[in-house]
CSV table of C-alpha atoms in Angstrom, one decimal:
chain,number,residue,atom,x,y,z
A,8,GLU,CA,46.8,26.7,3.6
A,9,GLU,CA,50.3,26.9,2.1
A,10,TYR,CA,51.9,24.9,4.9
A,11,ALA,CA,49.1,22.4,5.1
A,12,GLN,CA,49.6,21.6,1.5
A,13,LYS,CA,53.4,21.6,1.7
A,14,GLU,CA,53.9,19.8,4.9
A,15,LEU,CA,50.9,17.5,5.2
A,16,GLY,CA,49.6,17.2,1.7
A,17,LEU,CA,46.0,18.1,2.6
A,18,GLU,CA,43.6,21.0,2.5
A,19,MET,CA,43.0,22.9,5.7
A,20,ARG,CA,39.3,22.2,5.5
A,21,LYS,CA,40.1,18.5,5.7
A,22,GLY,CA,42.5,18.9,8.6
A,23,ARG,CA,41.8,18.2,12.3
A,24,THR,CA,43.4,19.4,15.5
A,25,TYR,CA,46.0,16.6,15.5
A,26,ASP,CA,47.0,17.5,11.9
A,27,VAL,CA,47.8,21.0,12.8
A,28,ASP,CA,49.8,19.9,15.8
A,29,ARG,CA,51.8,17.6,13.4
A,30,LEU,CA,52.1,20.5,11.0
A,31,LEU,CA,54.0,22.6,13.6
A,32,PHE,CA,56.8,20.0,13.6
A,33,PHE,CA,57.4,20.9,9.8
A,34,PRO,CA,58.2,17.3,8.8
A,35,THR,CA,59.2,18.2,5.2
A,36,ILE,CA,61.4,21.2,6.1
A,37,SER,CA,62.9,19.2,9.0
A,38,GLU,CA,64.2,16.6,6.5
A,39,ARG,CA,66.3,19.4,5.0
A,40,VAL,CA,67.8,20.6,8.2
A,41,SER,CA,70.6,18.3,9.3
A,42,ALA,CA,70.5,17.0,12.9
A,43,VAL,CA,72.0,19.4,15.4
A,44,LYS,CA,73.2,18.7,18.9
A,45,LEU,CA,71.0,20.9,21.0
A,46,GLU,CA,73.5,21.2,23.8
A,47,LYS,CA,76.3,22.5,21.6
A,48,LEU,CA,73.8,24.7,19.7
A,49,LEU,CA,72.6,26.4,22.9
A,50,GLU,CA,76.1,27.0,24.1
A,51,ARG,CA,77.3,28.5,20.9
A,52,SER,CA,74.3,30.7,20.5
A,53,CYS,CA,74.2,32.0,24.0
A,54,GLU,CA,78.0,32.7,24.0
A,55,GLU,CA,77.3,35.2,21.2
A,56,SER,CA,75.0,37.0,23.5
A,57,GLY,CA,77.5,37.1,26.4
A,58,VAL,CA,75.8,34.2,28.2
A,59,ASN,CA,78.2,31.5,29.2
A,60,LEU,CA,76.1,28.4,29.9
A,61,GLY,CA,79.2,26.4,30.9
A,62,LYS,CA,79.7,28.7,33.9
A,63,GLN,CA,76.0,28.5,34.8
A,64,ARG,CA,76.5,25.2,36.7
A,65,SER,CA,73.4,25.6,38.7
A,66,LEU,CA,71.3,25.9,35.6
A,67,ARG,CA,70.8,22.3,34.8
A,68,ARG,CA,69.9,21.1,31.3
A,69,ASP,CA,68.4,17.7,30.8
A,70,LEU,CA,67.6,17.3,27.1
A,71,ARG,CA,67.5,13.5,27.1
A,72,GLU,CA,64.6,11.1,26.7
A,73,LYS,CA,63.0,10.0,29.9
A,74,LYS,CA,59.9,8.0,30.4
A,75,GLY,CA,56.9,9.6,32.2
A,76,ARG,CA,58.2,13.2,31.7
A,77,ASN,CA,56.5,16.0,29.9
A,78,PRO,CA,58.0,16.0,26.4
A,79,GLU,CA,57.7,19.8,26.0
A,80,ALA,CA,60.7,22.1,26.6
A,81,LYS,CA,60.1,23.4,30.1
A,82,ALA,CA,62.0,25.8,32.4
A,83,HIS,CA,61.7,25.3,36.1
A,84,PRO,CA,62.7,27.7,38.9
A,85,LEU,CA,64.4,25.7,41.7
A,86,SER,CA,65.7,28.3,44.2
A,87,TYR,CA,67.7,31.5,44.2
A,88,GLY,CA,70.3,31.2,41.4
A,89,LYS,CA,69.1,27.7,40.4
A,90,ALA,CA,67.0,26.6,37.5
A,91,GLU,CA,66.5,23.6,35.3
A,92,VAL,CA,65.5,23.0,31.6
A,93,THR,CA,63.9,19.7,30.7
A,94,MET,CA,63.0,18.5,27.2
A,95,ILE,CA,62.5,15.3,25.2
A,96,PRO,CA,63.8,16.2,21.7
A,97,THR,CA,61.7,15.1,18.7
A,98,GLY,CA,64.4,15.4,16.2
A,99,GLN,CA,62.4,17.9,14.2
A,100,LEU,CA,63.1,21.6,13.4
A,101,SER,CA,60.7,22.7,16.2
A,102,ASP,CA,63.3,21.4,18.8
A,103,VAL,CA,65.4,24.5,18.0
A,104,PRO,CA,63.1,27.4,18.9
A,105,ASP,CA,61.6,25.3,21.8
A,106,ALA,CA,65.0,24.6,23.4
A,107,MET,CA,66.1,28.2,22.8
A,108,GLY,CA,62.9,29.5,24.4
A,109,ALA,CA,63.3,27.3,27.5
A,110,ILE,CA,66.9,28.5,28.0
A,111,GLY,CA,65.7,32.0,27.7
A,112,GLU,CA,63.0,31.5,30.3
A,113,ALA,CA,65.4,29.8,32.6
A,114,GLN,CA,67.7,32.9,32.4
A,115,PHE,CA,65.0,34.9,34.2
A,116,TYR,CA,64.7,32.4,37.0
A,117,TYR,CA,68.5,31.9,37.3
A,118,ARG,CA,69.3,35.6,37.5
A,119,ILE,CA,67.0,36.7,40.3
A,120,PRO,CA,69.4,37.7,43.1
A,121,PRO,CA,69.1,36.2,46.6
A,122,LYS,CA,68.4,39.7,48.1
A,123,VAL,CA,65.0,39.8,46.4
A,124,PRO,CA,62.2,38.9,48.9
A,125,PHE,CA,60.8,35.4,48.4
A,126,GLU,CA,57.3,36.5,47.3
A,127,GLU,CA,58.9,38.7,44.6
A,128,ALA,CA,61.3,36.1,43.5
A,129,PHE,CA,58.9,33.1,43.1
A,130,VAL,CA,55.4,34.4,43.1
A,131,GLY,CA,54.0,36.4,40.2
A,132,THR,CA,52.4,36.2,36.8
A,133,ASN,CA,54.2,34.5,34.0
A,134,ILE,CA,54.6,37.6,31.9
A,135,TYR,CA,58.3,38.4,32.5
A,136,PRO,CA,59.6,34.8,32.0
A,137,SER,CA,57.4,34.6,28.9
A,138,VAL,CA,59.2,37.7,27.5
A,139,TYR,CA,62.6,36.0,28.0
A,140,ARG,CA,61.3,32.8,26.4
A,141,ALA,CA,59.8,34.5,23.4
A,142,LEU,CA,62.9,36.7,22.9
A,143,PHE,CA,65.1,33.6,22.7
A,144,GLU,CA,62.6,31.9,20.4
A,145,MET,CA,62.9,34.9,18.1
A,146,VAL,CA,66.7,34.6,17.9
A,147,ALA,CA,66.1,31.2,16.3
A,148,GLU,CA,64.0,32.9,13.6
A,149,GLU,CA,66.7,35.3,12.4
A,150,PRO,CA,68.0,34.2,9.0
A,151,ALA,CA,71.6,35.2,9.9
A,152,TRP,CA,71.4,33.0,13.0
A,153,ILE,CA,69.9,30.1,11.0
A,154,SER,CA,72.6,30.3,8.4
A,155,ALA,CA,75.3,30.3,11.1
A,156,HIS,CA,74.0,27.5,13.4
A,157,LEU,CA,71.9,25.1,11.2
A,158,LYS,CA,73.0,22.9,8.3
A,159,LEU,CA,70.5,23.4,5.5
A,160,GLU,CA,70.1,21.2,2.5
A,161,GLY,CA,67.8,22.4,-0.3
A,162,VAL,CA,66.1,25.0,1.8
A,163,SER,CA,67.1,28.6,2.5
A,164,ALA,CA,67.5,30.4,5.8
A,165,ASP,CA,64.6,32.7,4.8
A,166,GLU,CA,62.3,29.7,4.2
A,167,VAL,CA,63.1,28.3,7.6
A,168,SER,CA,62.7,31.7,9.2
A,169,LYS,CA,59.3,32.1,7.6
A,170,ALA,CA,58.1,28.7,8.8
A,171,LEU,CA,59.2,29.5,12.4
A,172,ARG,CA,57.5,32.9,12.3
A,173,PHE,CA,54.3,31.1,11.1
A,174,ARG,CA,54.6,28.7,14.0
A,175,ARG,CA,55.0,31.6,16.4
A,176,LEU,CA,51.9,33.3,14.9
A,177,LEU,CA,49.8,30.2,15.5
A,178,ARG,CA,51.0,29.9,19.1
A,179,ILE,CA,50.2,33.6,19.7
A,180,ARG,CA,46.7,33.2,18.2
A,181,LYS,CA,46.2,30.0,20.4
A,182,ALA,CA,47.2,31.9,23.5
A,183,ALA,CA,44.9,34.8,22.5
A,184,GLY,CA,42.0,32.5,21.9
A,185,ASN,CA,42.5,30.7,25.2
A,186,PHE,CA,42.8,34.0,27.1
A,187,ILE,CA,39.6,35.4,25.5
A,188,PHE,CA,37.8,32.3,26.5
A,189,GLN,CA,39.1,32.6,30.1
A,190,LEU,CA,37.5,36.1,30.2
A,191,LYS,CA,34.2,34.7,28.8
A,192,LEU,CA,34.3,31.8,31.3
A,193,HIS,CA,34.9,34.3,34.1
A,194,GLU,CA,31.8,36.2,33.0
A,195,ASN,CA,29.7,33.1,32.6
A,196,PRO,CA,30.9,29.9,34.4
A,197,ARG,CA,28.1,28.0,32.6
A,198,ILE,CA,29.2,28.8,29.1
A,199,GLU,CA,28.7,26.0,26.6
A,200,ALA,CA,31.6,24.0,25.5
A,201,ASP,CA,30.8,24.7,21.8
A,202,ALA,CA,31.6,28.3,22.5
A,203,TYR,CA,35.2,27.3,23.0
A,204,ASN,CA,35.3,25.5,19.6
A,205,ASP,CA,33.8,28.5,17.8
A,206,LEU,CA,36.3,30.9,19.4
A,207,MET,CA,39.3,28.6,18.6
A,208,GLU,CA,38.2,28.1,15.1
A,209,GLN,CA,38.3,31.9,14.6
A,210,ALA,CA,41.7,32.1,16.3
A,211,LEU,CA,43.4,29.2,14.5
A,212,GLY,CA,41.6,28.9,11.2
A,213,TRP,CA,40.9,25.2,11.1
A,214,LYS,CA,37.7,23.2,11.7
A,215,ARG,CA,37.2,21.5,15.1
A,216,THR,CA,35.1,18.5,16.0
A,217,GLY,CA,32.7,17.9,18.9
A,218,ASN,CA,35.5,16.0,20.6
A,219,ASP,CA,37.7,19.1,20.6
A,220,ALA,CA,35.0,21.0,22.5
A,221,ASP,CA,35.9,19.0,25.6
A,222,ALA,CA,39.3,20.7,25.6
A,223,TYR,CA,37.6,23.7,27.2
A,224,LEU,CA,37.8,21.9,30.5
A,225,ALA,CA,41.6,22.1,30.3
A,226,SER,CA,41.6,25.7,29.1
A,227,ASN,CA,41.2,27.1,32.7
A,228,ASP,CA,44.9,27.9,33.0
A,229,ASP,CA,44.7,30.6,35.7
A,230,TYR,CA,45.2,33.2,32.9
A,231,ARG,CA,48.6,31.9,32.0
A,232,SER,CA,47.5,32.2,28.4
A,233,GLY,CA,47.2,35.9,28.9
A,234,GLY,CA,50.8,36.0,30.3
A,235,LEU,CA,52.1,34.1,27.2
A,236,LEU,CA,50.3,36.5,24.9
A,237,LEU,CA,51.7,39.6,26.7
A,238,GLY,CA,55.1,38.0,26.7
A,239,TYR,CA,55.1,37.7,22.9
A,240,VAL,CA,53.9,41.3,22.5
A,241,ILE,CA,56.6,42.7,24.8
A,242,ALA,CA,59.3,40.5,23.4
A,243,ALA,CA,58.6,41.9,19.9
A,244,GLN,CA,59.0,45.4,21.2
A,245,VAL,CA,62.2,44.4,23.0
A,246,ARG,CA,63.6,42.9,19.7
A,247,GLN,CA,62.8,46.1,17.8
A,248,ALA,CA,64.4,48.2,20.5
A,249,LEU,CA,67.6,46.1,20.4
A,250,ILE,CA,67.7,46.3,16.6
A,251,ASP,CA,67.4,50.1,16.9
A,252,GLN,CA,70.3,50.1,19.4
A,253,TRP,CA,72.6,47.4,18.0
A,254,GLY,CA,71.5,46.7,14.4
A,255,PRO,CA,69.9,43.6,12.7
A,256,GLU,CA,72.3,41.1,14.4
A,257,TRP,CA,71.2,42.3,17.9
A,258,PHE,CA,71.5,38.7,19.2
A,259,ARG,CA,75.3,38.8,18.7
A,260,ASN,CA,75.9,41.5,21.2
A,261,GLU,CA,77.4,40.5,24.5
A,262,ALA,CA,75.7,43.4,26.2
A,263,LEU,CA,72.5,41.3,25.9
A,264,ALA,CA,73.6,39.4,29.0
A,265,GLU,CA,73.6,42.6,30.9
A,266,LYS,CA,70.1,43.3,29.8
A,267,LEU,CA,69.0,39.8,30.9
A,268,GLU,CA,70.6,40.5,34.3
A,269,ALA,CA,69.0,43.9,34.7
A,270,GLY,CA,65.5,42.6,33.7
A,271,ALA,CA,65.6,39.9,36.4
A,272,ARG,CA,67.1,42.2,39.1
A,273,LYS,CA,63.8,42.7,41.0
A,274,GLY,CA,62.2,39.4,40.0
A,275,TYR,CA,58.4,39.7,39.7
A,276,GLY,CA,58.6,42.8,41.9
A,277,ALA,CA,59.5,45.1,39.0
A,278,SER,CA,56.7,47.3,37.7
A,279,LEU,CA,56.0,46.9,34.0
A,280,ASP,CA,57.4,50.4,33.3
A,281,GLU,CA,60.6,49.5,35.2
A,282,PHE,CA,60.9,46.2,33.2
A,283,LEU,CA,60.4,47.9,29.8
A,284,ALA,CA,62.9,50.7,30.6
A,285,VAL,CA,65.6,48.0,31.0
A,286,TRP,CA,65.2,47.2,27.3
A,287,GLY,CA,64.8,50.8,26.1
A,288,VAL,CA,61.0,50.3,25.5
A,289,SER,CA,58.4,52.9,26.5
A,290,GLY,CA,54.8,51.9,26.7
A,291,PHE,CA,52.9,48.9,25.5
A,292,ASP,CA,52.4,48.5,21.7
A,293,ALA,CA,51.3,45.4,19.8
A,294,GLY,CA,52.2,46.9,16.5
A,295,ALA,CA,55.8,45.6,16.6
A,296,LEU,CA,54.5,42.0,16.9
A,297,ALA,CA,52.2,42.4,14.0
A,298,SER,CA,54.9,43.8,11.7
A,299,GLN,CA,57.5,41.2,12.7
A,300,VAL,CA,55.3,38.3,12.1
A,301,ALA,CA,54.5,39.6,8.6
A,302,GLU,CA,58.0,40.9,7.7
A,303,ARG,CA,60.4,39.6,5.0
């Protein structure tokens, strides 16, 4: 309700799906964040973590406008040691976590070594790359990172951090709602479209219309929403583990590059326990995610 009033000037009960999508660009806050060159921003930020994007020549970055291309920030595995990030920037604050997340996901694909069997290098659920993506998105939420890398005018780093955590919360809830509907659809392939609307209203908090119900046809994502959800949960655990090891500015430790390397060493072939052990995490716990979204 706070952000609907602040960013769109309307009450949530009067908002529709397209209003909430517009809200997540943060049009008002974006006016107070000076334009940044994403390429330079990514290079500077990654360098703090021991990742030299300039030397990763086979990790292509295409952040320019191009007709007919998906505008979202996407990471694409190409072959062993090769990946690509594509994006059409909007010029809004949301570009920053989206670009950071795509670079993070691409690090997983890029770092899978050639000795890994093909099926373990390129065939698997999206959980591990989603962890990398969410972890890099969370870097862009850190107030210390925001103060160092963004030019703010009339808005504090804490305010920007809060807005981006709110954005992540809505994305998490959207993934959770879609995943739960996937399970319901699996149980009953003839489930009514209205059931999708009812579930997503609970997950996201705003009213949906009959037209929105048709979106259930596109919700069959082969359980990728479940992978996104688990990626956010595990990334929150990883962040907390790195804070415990390195302190609150965990993202400025060059040893992070070594962790990224180790996490991708077996590709999709690593068991969950093996993957978690790389980061110093034991077991699966959603508590870290809940506390981080609400903190500060």
